[in-house]
Coordinates of C-alpha atoms in Angstrom, one line a residue:
M48 CA 0.0 0.0 0.0
T49 CA 1.3 3.5 -0.9
N50 CA 0.0 6.1 1.6
G51 CA -0.2 9.9 1.8
R52 CA -1.7 11.8 4.7
V53 CA -4.7 10.0 6.2
N54 CA -6.4 9.4 9.5
P55 CA -4.9 6.0 10.5
A56 CA -8.2 5.0 12.1
C57 CA -10.1 5.5 8.8
R58 CA -8.5 3.6 6.0
L59 CA -10.4 1.9 3.2
E60 CA -10.2 -1.5 4.9
D61 CA -12.3 -0.1 7.8
Q62 CA -15.0 0.7 5.2
G63 CA -15.0 -2.9 3.9
I64 CA -12.9 -2.1 0.8
T65 CA -10.3 -4.8 0.8
G66 CA -8.0 -6.6 -1.6
L67 CA -6.9 -3.6 -3.6
G68 CA -3.5 -3.0 -5.1
N69 CA -1.8 0.3 -4.2
V70 CA -4.0 2.9 -2.5
Y71 CA -2.8 6.5 -2.8
Y72 CA -4.3 8.7 0.0
N73 CA -4.6 12.4 -0.4
Y74 CA -2.0 12.9 -3.0
M75 CA -1.4 16.6 -4.0
E76 CA -1.6 18.0 -7.5
P77 CA 2.0 17.3 -8.7
A78 CA 1.9 13.7 -7.6
L79 CA -1.6 13.1 -9.1
V80 CA -0.4 14.6 -12.5
E81 CA 2.6 12.3 -12.4
E82 CA 0.5 9.3 -11.7
A83 CA -2.0 10.1 -14.4
L84 CA 0.7 10.6 -16.9
K85 CA 2.5 7.4 -15.9
R86 CA -0.8 5.5 -16.3
G87 CA -1.4 6.9 -19.8
E88 CA -4.7 8.6 -18.7
G89 CA -3.9 11.8 -20.6
H90 CA -1.3 14.2 -21.8
L91 CA 0.7 17.2 -20.4
G92 CA -0.4 20.4 -22.0
N93 CA 1.0 23.9 -22.1
G94 CA 1.7 25.3 -18.7
G95 CA 1.3 21.9 -17.1
A96 CA -2.4 21.5 -17.8
F97 CA -3.7 17.9 -18.0
L98 CA -5.4 17.0 -21.3
V99 CA -7.9 14.2 -21.2
E100 CA -10.8 12.6 -23.1
T101 CA -13.7 10.9 -21.4
G102 CA -14.7 8.4 -24.2
K103 CA -18.3 8.0 -25.1
H104 CA -19.6 9.9 -22.1
T105 CA -18.9 13.6 -22.7
G106 CA -21.7 14.8 -20.4
R107 CA -23.8 13.6 -17.5
S108 CA -26.1 10.6 -17.8
P109 CA -29.1 11.7 -15.8
K110 CA -31.3 8.7 -16.8
D111 CA -28.7 6.4 -15.2
K112 CA -28.9 8.1 -11.8
F113 CA -30.9 6.3 -9.0
V114 CA -31.7 6.8 -5.4
V115 CA -31.9 3.7 -3.2
K116 CA -35.4 3.5 -1.7
T117 CA -34.8 3.0 2.0
P118 CA -37.1 3.8 5.0
C119 CA -35.0 6.9 6.0
V120 CA -35.8 8.7 2.7
E121 CA -38.9 6.9 1.4
D122 CA -41.3 9.8 2.3
T123 CA -39.1 12.7 1.4
I124 CA -37.6 11.9 -2.0
W125 CA -39.2 13.3 -5.2
W126 CA -39.5 9.8 -6.8
E127 CA -41.0 11.1 -10.1
N128 CA -37.6 12.8 -10.7
N129 CA -35.3 10.3 -9.0
P130 CA -35.8 6.7 -10.1
P131 CA -35.8 4.3 -7.2
M132 CA -33.4 1.4 -6.8
D133 CA -34.2 -1.6 -4.6
P134 CA -31.9 -1.8 -1.6
V135 CA -31.2 -5.5 -2.3
K136 CA -30.1 -4.7 -5.9
F137 CA -27.9 -1.9 -4.5
D138 CA -26.2 -4.4 -2.2
V139 CA -25.5 -6.7 -5.1
L140 CA -24.2 -3.8 -7.1
H141 CA -21.9 -2.8 -4.3
A142 CA -20.6 -6.3 -3.8
D143 CA -19.9 -6.7 -7.5
M144 CA -18.2 -3.4 -7.7
L145 CA -15.9 -4.2 -4.7
E146 CA -15.0 -7.6 -6.3
H147 CA -14.2 -5.9 -9.6
M148 CA -11.9 -3.4 -7.8
K149 CA -9.7 -6.1 -6.2
G150 CA -6.1 -6.0 -7.3
K151 CA -6.4 -2.6 -8.9
D152 CA -4.8 0.6 -7.7
Y153 CA -7.1 3.4 -6.3
F154 CA -6.8 7.0 -5.4
V155 CA -8.5 8.6 -2.3
Q156 CA -9.2 12.2 -1.5
D157 CA -10.7 13.3 1.8
L158 CA -12.5 16.6 1.1
Y159 CA -15.2 19.0 2.3
G160 CA -18.4 19.9 0.5
G161 CA -19.1 23.4 1.7
A162 CA -17.0 26.4 2.8
D163 CA -19.0 27.0 6.0
P164 CA -17.5 24.7 8.7
A165 CA -20.9 24.7 10.5
H166 CA -22.6 23.1 7.5
R167 CA -20.0 21.3 5.4
L168 CA -20.1 17.6 4.5
D169 CA -17.0 15.5 4.9
V170 CA -16.7 13.4 1.7
R171 CA -14.3 10.6 0.8
M172 CA -13.7 10.2 -3.0
V173 CA -12.4 6.8 -4.0
T174 CA -11.4 6.9 -7.7
E175 CA -10.0 4.4 -10.2
L176 CA -8.5 7.2 -12.3
A177 CA -5.7 9.5 -11.0
W178 CA -7.0 12.4 -13.0
H179 CA -10.5 12.0 -11.4
N180 CA -8.8 12.4 -8.1
L181 CA -7.1 15.6 -9.4
F182 CA -10.4 16.8 -10.7
I183 CA -12.3 16.4 -7.5
R184 CA -9.4 17.8 -5.5
H185 CA -10.0 21.0 -7.5
L186 CA -13.8 20.9 -7.3
L187 CA -14.4 20.2 -3.6
R188 CA -12.7 22.0 -0.8
R189 CA -9.3 20.8 0.5
P190 CA -8.7 20.3 4.2
D191 CA -5.5 21.6 5.7
R192 CA -3.0 18.8 5.8
D193 CA -3.1 18.5 9.6
E194 CA -6.9 18.2 9.4
L195 CA -6.5 14.9 7.5
D196 CA -5.2 13.3 10.7
E197 CA -8.7 13.4 12.2
F198 CA -10.8 13.3 9.1
S199 CA -13.7 10.8 9.2
P200 CA -16.0 10.7 6.1
E201 CA -19.7 11.2 6.4
F202 CA -20.3 10.1 2.8
T203 CA -18.1 8.0 0.5
V204 CA -18.2 8.1 -3.3
I205 CA -16.6 5.2 -5.2
N206 CA -16.0 5.9 -8.9
C207 CA -15.0 2.9 -11.0
P208 CA -15.4 3.7 -14.8
S209 CA -14.2 0.2 -15.8
F210 CA -17.0 -1.4 -14.0
K211 CA -20.1 -2.1 -16.1
A212 CA -23.4 -2.5 -14.4
D213 CA -25.9 -5.2 -15.4
A214 CA -29.3 -3.7 -15.9
D215 CA -31.2 -6.9 -14.8
K216 CA -29.0 -7.9 -12.0
H217 CA -28.5 -4.4 -10.5
G218 CA -31.9 -2.9 -11.2
C219 CA -30.7 -0.1 -13.4
R220 CA -31.1 1.0 -17.0
S221 CA -27.7 0.3 -18.7
E222 CA -24.0 -0.4 -17.9
T223 CA -23.7 3.1 -16.6
I224 CA -24.8 3.7 -13.0
I225 CA -24.9 6.5 -10.5
A226 CA -26.5 5.1 -7.3
L227 CA -27.1 7.2 -4.1
N228 CA -27.8 5.4 -0.9
F229 CA -28.6 7.8 1.9
E230 CA -28.9 5.1 4.5
K231 CA -25.5 3.7 3.9
K232 CA -24.1 7.2 3.0
L233 CA -22.6 5.7 -0.1
I234 CA -22.5 6.7 -3.8
L235 CA -21.5 4.2 -6.5
I236 CA -20.5 5.4 -10.0
G237 CA -19.6 3.1 -12.8
G238 CA -19.4 2.8 -16.6
T239 CA -18.6 6.5 -17.3
E240 CA -15.4 8.5 -17.2
Y241 CA -17.2 11.9 -17.3
A242 CA -15.7 13.7 -14.3
G243 CA -18.8 15.9 -13.7
E244 CA -20.6 12.9 -12.2
N245 CA -18.3 13.1 -9.2
K246 CA -19.1 16.6 -8.2
K247 CA -22.8 16.4 -9.1
S248 CA -23.3 13.4 -6.9
V249 CA -22.1 15.3 -3.9
F250 CA -24.3 18.3 -4.9
S251 CA -27.3 15.9 -4.9
V252 CA -26.5 14.8 -1.4
L253 CA -26.2 18.3 -0.1
N254 CA -29.4 19.2 -1.9
Y255 CA -31.2 16.6 0.2
L256 CA -29.5 17.1 3.5
L257 CA -29.4 20.9 3.8
P258 CA -33.1 21.8 3.5
G259 CA -33.7 19.7 6.6
K260 CA -31.5 22.3 8.4
G261 CA -33.3 25.3 6.9
I262 CA -30.5 25.9 4.5
M263 CA -31.3 26.5 0.8
P264 CA -29.0 24.6 -1.6
M265 CA -28.7 26.4 -4.9
H266 CA -27.4 25.6 -8.4
C267 CA -26.0 29.0 -8.8
S268 CA -22.9 31.1 -9.0
A269 CA -22.2 34.0 -6.6
N270 CA -20.1 37.1 -6.2
H271 CA -20.0 40.2 -4.0
A272 CA -18.9 43.8 -4.2
P273 CA -15.2 44.5 -3.4
N274 CA -14.6 44.7 0.3
N275 CA -18.3 44.4 0.9
P276 CA -19.6 40.8 1.3
V277 CA -22.9 42.1 2.4
D278 CA -23.5 43.2 -1.3
T279 CA -23.8 39.6 -2.5
A280 CA -25.5 38.5 -5.8
I281 CA -26.4 34.9 -6.8
F282 CA -26.9 33.7 -10.4
F283 CA -29.2 30.7 -11.0
G284 CA -29.1 28.8 -14.2
L285 CA -28.4 25.6 -15.9
S286 CA -25.1 24.8 -17.8
G287 CA -24.8 27.1 -20.8
T288 CA -26.8 30.0 -19.5
G289 CA -23.8 32.0 -18.4
K290 CA -23.4 31.4 -14.7
T291 CA -19.7 31.0 -14.8
T292 CA -19.1 33.8 -17.3
L293 CA -21.3 36.4 -15.7
S294 CA -20.3 35.8 -12.1
A295 CA -16.6 36.1 -13.0
D296 CA -16.9 39.8 -13.2
P297 CA -13.4 41.3 -12.6
S298 CA -15.0 44.3 -10.8
R299 CA -16.5 42.0 -8.1
V300 CA -15.2 39.2 -5.9
L301 CA -16.1 35.7 -7.0
I302 CA -17.5 33.4 -4.3
G303 CA -18.0 30.5 -6.7
D304 CA -19.3 29.5 -10.1
D305 CA -21.8 26.6 -9.6
E306 CA -23.1 25.4 -6.2
H307 CA -23.9 27.3 -3.0
G308 CA -25.9 27.3 0.2
W309 CA -27.9 30.1 1.8
S310 CA -27.9 29.6 5.5
E311 CA -28.8 31.8 8.5
R312 CA -25.4 33.4 8.2
G313 CA -25.4 34.1 4.5
T314 CA -24.0 32.5 1.3
F315 CA -21.3 29.8 1.1
N316 CA -19.7 28.0 -1.8
F317 CA -19.9 24.2 -1.8
E318 CA -16.8 23.9 -3.9
G319 CA -13.1 24.8 -4.0
G320 CA -12.9 25.3 -7.8
C321 CA -14.6 25.9 -11.1
Y322 CA -15.8 23.7 -13.9
A323 CA -16.1 26.0 -16.9
K324 CA -17.2 25.4 -20.4
T325 CA -14.5 26.3 -23.0
I326 CA -16.4 26.2 -26.2
D327 CA -15.5 29.5 -28.0
L328 CA -13.7 30.8 -24.9
S329 CA -11.5 33.8 -25.7
A330 CA -8.7 35.7 -24.0
K331 CA -10.4 38.9 -24.9
A332 CA -13.9 38.2 -23.6
E333 CA -13.0 36.1 -20.6
P334 CA -9.3 36.6 -19.8
E335 CA -9.3 35.1 -16.3
I336 CA -11.0 31.8 -17.3
F337 CA -9.0 31.6 -20.5
A338 CA -5.7 31.9 -18.6
T339 CA -6.5 28.9 -16.4
T340 CA -6.4 26.6 -19.5
S341 CA -2.6 26.9 -19.5
K342 CA -2.0 26.7 -15.7
F343 CA -0.5 23.7 -13.9
A344 CA -2.8 20.9 -13.1
T345 CA -5.9 22.5 -14.7
V346 CA -7.9 19.5 -16.1
I347 CA -8.7 20.1 -19.8
E348 CA -11.6 17.8 -20.7
N349 CA -12.5 16.7 -24.2
M350 CA -10.8 19.5 -26.1
V351 CA -9.1 19.1 -29.5
W352 CA -5.4 20.2 -29.4
D353 CA -2.5 20.3 -31.8
K354 CA -0.3 17.2 -31.3
E355 CA 2.9 19.2 -31.8
T356 CA 2.4 22.5 -30.1
K357 CA -0.3 21.4 -27.6
E358 CA -2.3 24.5 -28.5
L359 CA -6.0 24.1 -27.6
D360 CA -8.7 24.6 -30.3
F361 CA -11.5 26.4 -28.6
H362 CA -13.8 26.2 -31.6
D363 CA -13.5 22.5 -32.6
D364 CA -16.5 20.7 -31.0
S365 CA -15.9 17.4 -32.9
L366 CA -15.5 15.6 -29.5
T367 CA -18.3 17.5 -27.8
A368 CA -19.6 21.0 -27.4
N369 CA -19.4 20.3 -23.7
M370 CA -15.6 20.8 -23.6
R371 CA -14.5 22.0 -20.1
C372 CA -11.7 23.0 -17.9
A373 CA -11.5 22.3 -14.1
Y374 CA -9.3 24.5 -11.9
P375 CA -9.0 25.7 -8.3
L376 CA -10.7 28.9 -7.3
E377 CA -7.3 30.5 -6.5
Y378 CA -6.5 30.5 -10.2
I379 CA -9.0 33.4 -10.5
S380 CA -7.4 36.6 -9.2
N381 CA -10.6 38.1 -7.8
A382 CA -11.8 34.9 -6.1
S383 CA -12.8 35.1 -2.4
S384 CA -10.3 33.6 0.0
T385 CA -13.1 32.4 2.2
A386 CA -15.8 31.5 -0.4
L387 CA -18.3 33.2 2.0
G388 CA -20.8 36.0 1.3
G389 CA -23.7 37.8 2.9
H390 CA -27.4 37.3 2.3
P391 CA -28.1 37.8 -1.4
K392 CA -29.1 41.4 -2.2
N393 CA -29.8 40.6 -5.8
I394 CA -31.0 37.2 -7.2
I395 CA -30.4 36.7 -10.9
M396 CA -32.3 33.9 -12.7
L397 CA -30.6 33.2 -16.0
T398 CA -32.5 31.6 -18.8
C399 CA -31.5 30.8 -22.3
D400 CA -34.8 31.4 -24.3
A401 CA -34.5 29.7 -27.6
F402 CA -37.9 31.1 -28.6
G403 CA -36.7 34.7 -28.7
V404 CA -39.6 35.9 -26.6
L405 CA -38.3 37.0 -23.2
P406 CA -36.7 40.4 -22.7
P407 CA -33.0 40.6 -21.8
I408 CA -34.0 41.5 -18.2
A409 CA -37.2 41.8 -16.1
R410 CA -37.8 42.5 -12.4
L411 CA -39.8 39.9 -10.5
T412 CA -42.1 40.2 -7.5
P413 CA -41.5 37.5 -4.8
A414 CA -44.5 35.5 -6.1
Q415 CA -43.2 35.8 -9.7
A416 CA -39.7 34.8 -8.4
M417 CA -41.1 31.6 -6.9
Y418 CA -43.1 31.0 -10.1
H419 CA -40.1 31.3 -12.4
F420 CA -37.9 29.4 -10.0
L421 CA -40.3 26.4 -9.9
S422 CA -40.7 26.7 -13.7
G423 CA -37.0 26.8 -14.4
F424 CA -37.5 27.6 -18.1
T425 CA -34.4 27.5 -20.2
S426 CA -32.9 25.6 -23.1
K427 CA -30.5 22.7 -22.8
V428 CA -27.3 23.7 -24.6
A429 CA -25.6 21.4 -27.0
G430 CA -23.3 18.8 -25.4
T431 CA -24.5 19.3 -21.8
E432 CA -26.2 16.0 -21.9
K433 CA -25.8 13.0 -24.3
G434 CA -28.0 13.4 -27.4
I435 CA -28.4 17.2 -27.2
T436 CA -27.0 18.6 -30.4
E437 CA -28.7 22.0 -30.5
P438 CA -30.6 24.2 -28.0
E439 CA -33.7 22.4 -26.8
P440 CA -36.4 24.3 -24.8
T441 CA -37.1 22.7 -21.4
F442 CA -38.4 23.3 -18.0
S443 CA -35.9 22.3 -15.3
T444 CA -37.4 23.2 -11.9
C445 CA -35.2 25.2 -9.5
F446 CA -32.8 25.6 -12.5
G447 CA -31.4 22.2 -11.6
A448 CA -34.0 19.4 -11.6
P449 CA -31.5 16.6 -12.2
F450 CA -29.8 17.4 -8.8
M451 CA -33.0 17.9 -6.8
P452 CA -33.8 14.9 -4.5
R453 CA -36.7 16.6 -2.8
R454 CA -39.9 18.0 -4.3
P455 CA -39.4 21.4 -5.9
E456 CA -41.7 23.2 -3.5
A457 CA -39.3 22.5 -0.7
Y458 CA -36.7 24.6 -2.4
G459 CA -39.2 27.2 -3.7
N460 CA -40.6 27.8 -0.2
L461 CA -37.1 28.3 1.1
L462 CA -36.4 30.8 -1.6
R463 CA -39.6 32.8 -1.0
D464 CA -39.1 32.8 2.8
K465 CA -35.4 33.9 2.6
M466 CA -36.2 36.6 0.0
A467 CA -38.9 38.0 2.3
S468 CA -36.6 37.8 5.4
H469 CA -33.7 39.6 3.8
G470 CA -35.3 41.9 1.2
A471 CA -33.6 40.5 -1.9
T472 CA -34.5 41.8 -5.4
C473 CA -35.0 39.2 -8.1
W474 CA -34.2 39.7 -11.8
L475 CA -35.0 37.3 -14.7
V476 CA -32.2 37.6 -17.4
N477 CA -32.4 36.1 -20.8
T478 CA -29.1 35.1 -22.3
G479 CA -30.8 33.3 -25.2
W480 CA -32.1 34.6 -28.5
T481 CA -33.4 38.0 -29.7
G482 CA -34.8 39.1 -33.1
G483 CA -36.4 35.7 -33.7
A484 CA -36.2 32.1 -32.4
Y485 CA -33.2 29.9 -32.6
G486 CA -32.2 29.5 -36.3
T487 CA -33.6 32.9 -37.2
G488 CA -32.6 35.4 -34.5
S489 CA -29.3 35.9 -32.9
R490 CA -27.8 35.3 -29.5
M491 CA -28.3 38.1 -26.9
P492 CA -25.2 40.4 -27.0
I493 CA -23.0 39.6 -24.0
R494 CA -22.1 43.3 -23.8
A495 CA -25.8 44.2 -23.3
T496 CA -26.2 41.5 -20.7
R497 CA -23.2 42.7 -18.7
A498 CA -24.5 46.3 -18.9
L499 CA -27.9 45.3 -17.6
L500 CA -26.4 43.2 -14.8
K501 CA -24.1 46.1 -13.8
A502 CA -27.1 48.4 -13.5
A503 CA -29.1 45.8 -11.5
L504 CA -26.2 45.2 -9.1
D505 CA -25.2 48.8 -8.5
G506 CA -28.9 49.8 -7.9
S507 CA -29.3 52.2 -10.8
L508 CA -31.7 49.9 -12.6
A509 CA -34.2 50.0 -9.8
E510 CA -34.6 53.7 -10.6
A511 CA -35.4 53.2 -14.3
E512 CA -38.8 53.5 -16.0
F513 CA -40.5 50.1 -16.3
R514 CA -43.3 48.8 -18.5
K515 CA -45.6 45.8 -17.6
D516 CA -45.0 42.9 -20.0
K517 CA -48.4 41.9 -21.4
N518 CA -47.4 38.2 -21.7
F519 CA -45.9 37.5 -18.3
G520 CA -46.8 40.5 -16.1
F521 CA -43.3 41.3 -14.9
D522 CA -41.6 44.7 -15.1
V523 CA -39.3 45.4 -18.0
P524 CA -37.1 48.5 -18.1
V525 CA -37.8 50.9 -21.0
K526 CA -34.4 52.6 -21.1
V527 CA -31.0 51.6 -19.7
E528 CA -27.7 53.4 -20.4
G529 CA -25.4 51.4 -22.7
V530 CA -28.2 49.2 -24.0
A531 CA -30.2 49.8 -27.2
D532 CA -33.9 50.6 -26.4
L533 CA -34.9 48.2 -29.2
L534 CA -33.3 45.3 -27.4
L535 CA -35.4 45.9 -24.3
D536 CA -38.6 45.2 -26.2
P537 CA -38.2 41.8 -27.9
R538 CA -41.4 42.2 -30.0
R539 CA -39.8 45.1 -31.8
T540 CA -36.7 43.1 -32.6
W541 CA -38.7 40.7 -34.8
D542 CA -39.3 41.5 -38.4
D543 CA -42.7 39.8 -38.2
Q544 CA -44.3 41.1 -35.0
A545 CA -47.4 38.9 -35.6
A546 CA -45.1 35.9 -35.6
Y547 CA -43.6 37.2 -32.3
D548 CA -47.1 37.3 -30.8
A549 CA -47.8 33.8 -31.8
Q550 CA -44.5 32.6 -30.4
A551 CA -45.1 34.4 -27.2
Q552 CA -48.5 32.9 -26.7
K553 CA -47.0 29.5 -27.4
L554 CA -44.5 30.0 -24.7
V555 CA -47.1 31.3 -22.2
D556 CA -49.1 28.2 -22.9
M557 CA -46.0 26.0 -22.3
F558 CA -45.5 27.8 -18.9
A559 CA -49.1 27.2 -17.9
K560 CA -49.1 23.6 -18.9
N561 CA -45.9 22.9 -17.0
F562 CA -46.9 24.8 -13.9
A563 CA -50.1 22.9 -13.5
Q564 CA -48.1 20.1 -11.7
Y565 CA -47.5 22.5 -8.7
D566 CA -51.1 23.8 -8.3
A567 CA -51.8 21.7 -5.2
Y568 CA -48.6 22.8 -3.5
I569 CA -48.5 26.6 -3.9
D570 CA -49.9 29.7 -2.2
D571 CA -52.7 31.8 -3.7
D572 CA -50.3 34.6 -4.7
V573 CA -48.2 32.3 -6.8
R574 CA -51.3 30.5 -8.1
A575 CA -52.5 33.9 -9.4
I576 CA -49.3 34.3 -11.4
A577 CA -49.8 30.8 -12.8
I578 CA -53.4 31.4 -14.0
G579 CA -52.6 35.0 -15.3

């Protein structure tokens, strides 16, 4: 056995994982890069970045994710969204995976999920691939070295890509499996090398545990004003809506780019790093994120690169449009050293409207905020999931349905109550299409989005003149400095305004049809929004 820093009373053998080859505990970045290169898992890129491909899985496999149906969670899981797995089948899966692992080398990282010590989750990641260990060391939070001497995991994740599940034997759908067992505090991942499954499995656990403590888990990015954590903003949105790009504003302090909690003390990042999409990334538009792609130990996932110069091609999506880089937060110069912020002053809900109907920004009442939060309208972006090749309109409740173990109302009620308690202002921001639907119109100018967000965050937008949107009833600014007036009225951007009206009515009807599922669970003020 080859050992790094570890609590001697908490080795894998004590968790019933025996018969392995070498076990590498809590190796740091240089050693993990060395091991990954030695094992032929990838290539060394410019600046010491690690270049890797993930095979046939270049995105998450949400249909292969299961929650084990045990008594402790039977009455609280949203089973319509989280396919159940029989506990007996899980035990067989677990035994078969442990048998498959025997004789092979494994890498262990003991990490924290959550920057707030009062609410963090102690997580042990056991990975077959050295580069997966490097990835999750970036994405979760790293204990101080002396803290490892006392570390005891609350949850364990075992990721074994070479293990292929048996659908009949293990009660799953395919050879790919992500199985969460809350009773045994164990997550099993097999049949996929896509690294994002590691972090999203931990996010799913936190999404279940934290609401029971009155803490709202959020699929969002967050930042705050310089030297003023009280002025915190959070950005909800699915992958591809701009969470990472828009929160990495050099004029503000980055708390985190993807997953946060909102507790009685304020906002805290779950993670210790960022997992940014790199399709069409440019040094001019996003210099800080671009610079990370040539820094030591940054994981470059599924990008095409020149075999001689190792130069990355940010436009070639022949492997996937979901090409990404994973790096520690400290690689961003304006990142918070604590990953903590105050109670959100502004809440931004990002949506990628492929219909070209929604305005670039709208102000929401608390009831409208809950309505749009539960609706979670956006468009899946090419490459985020297997089989998605172009933007596809969808409703993903709470802007993260695949990661929500509880019913949506549990999160919606937390949002409404916390907004009321702390006086947050909510804005709906469309980063999708204008001047027509996808295929006819054009993508919303990023410069305009940034100008609108700046005005929202500095408070000047609240003083603007607003009009009432006749389709959705929210307030839309009429004039904002630095933004063309035409852009603020999406109907005027269409050549055929009658076609806009038809498209808008279609979208309104889609909202109403989708929201009918929440009618029995919502208050009258939110219900009034739903029925117009």
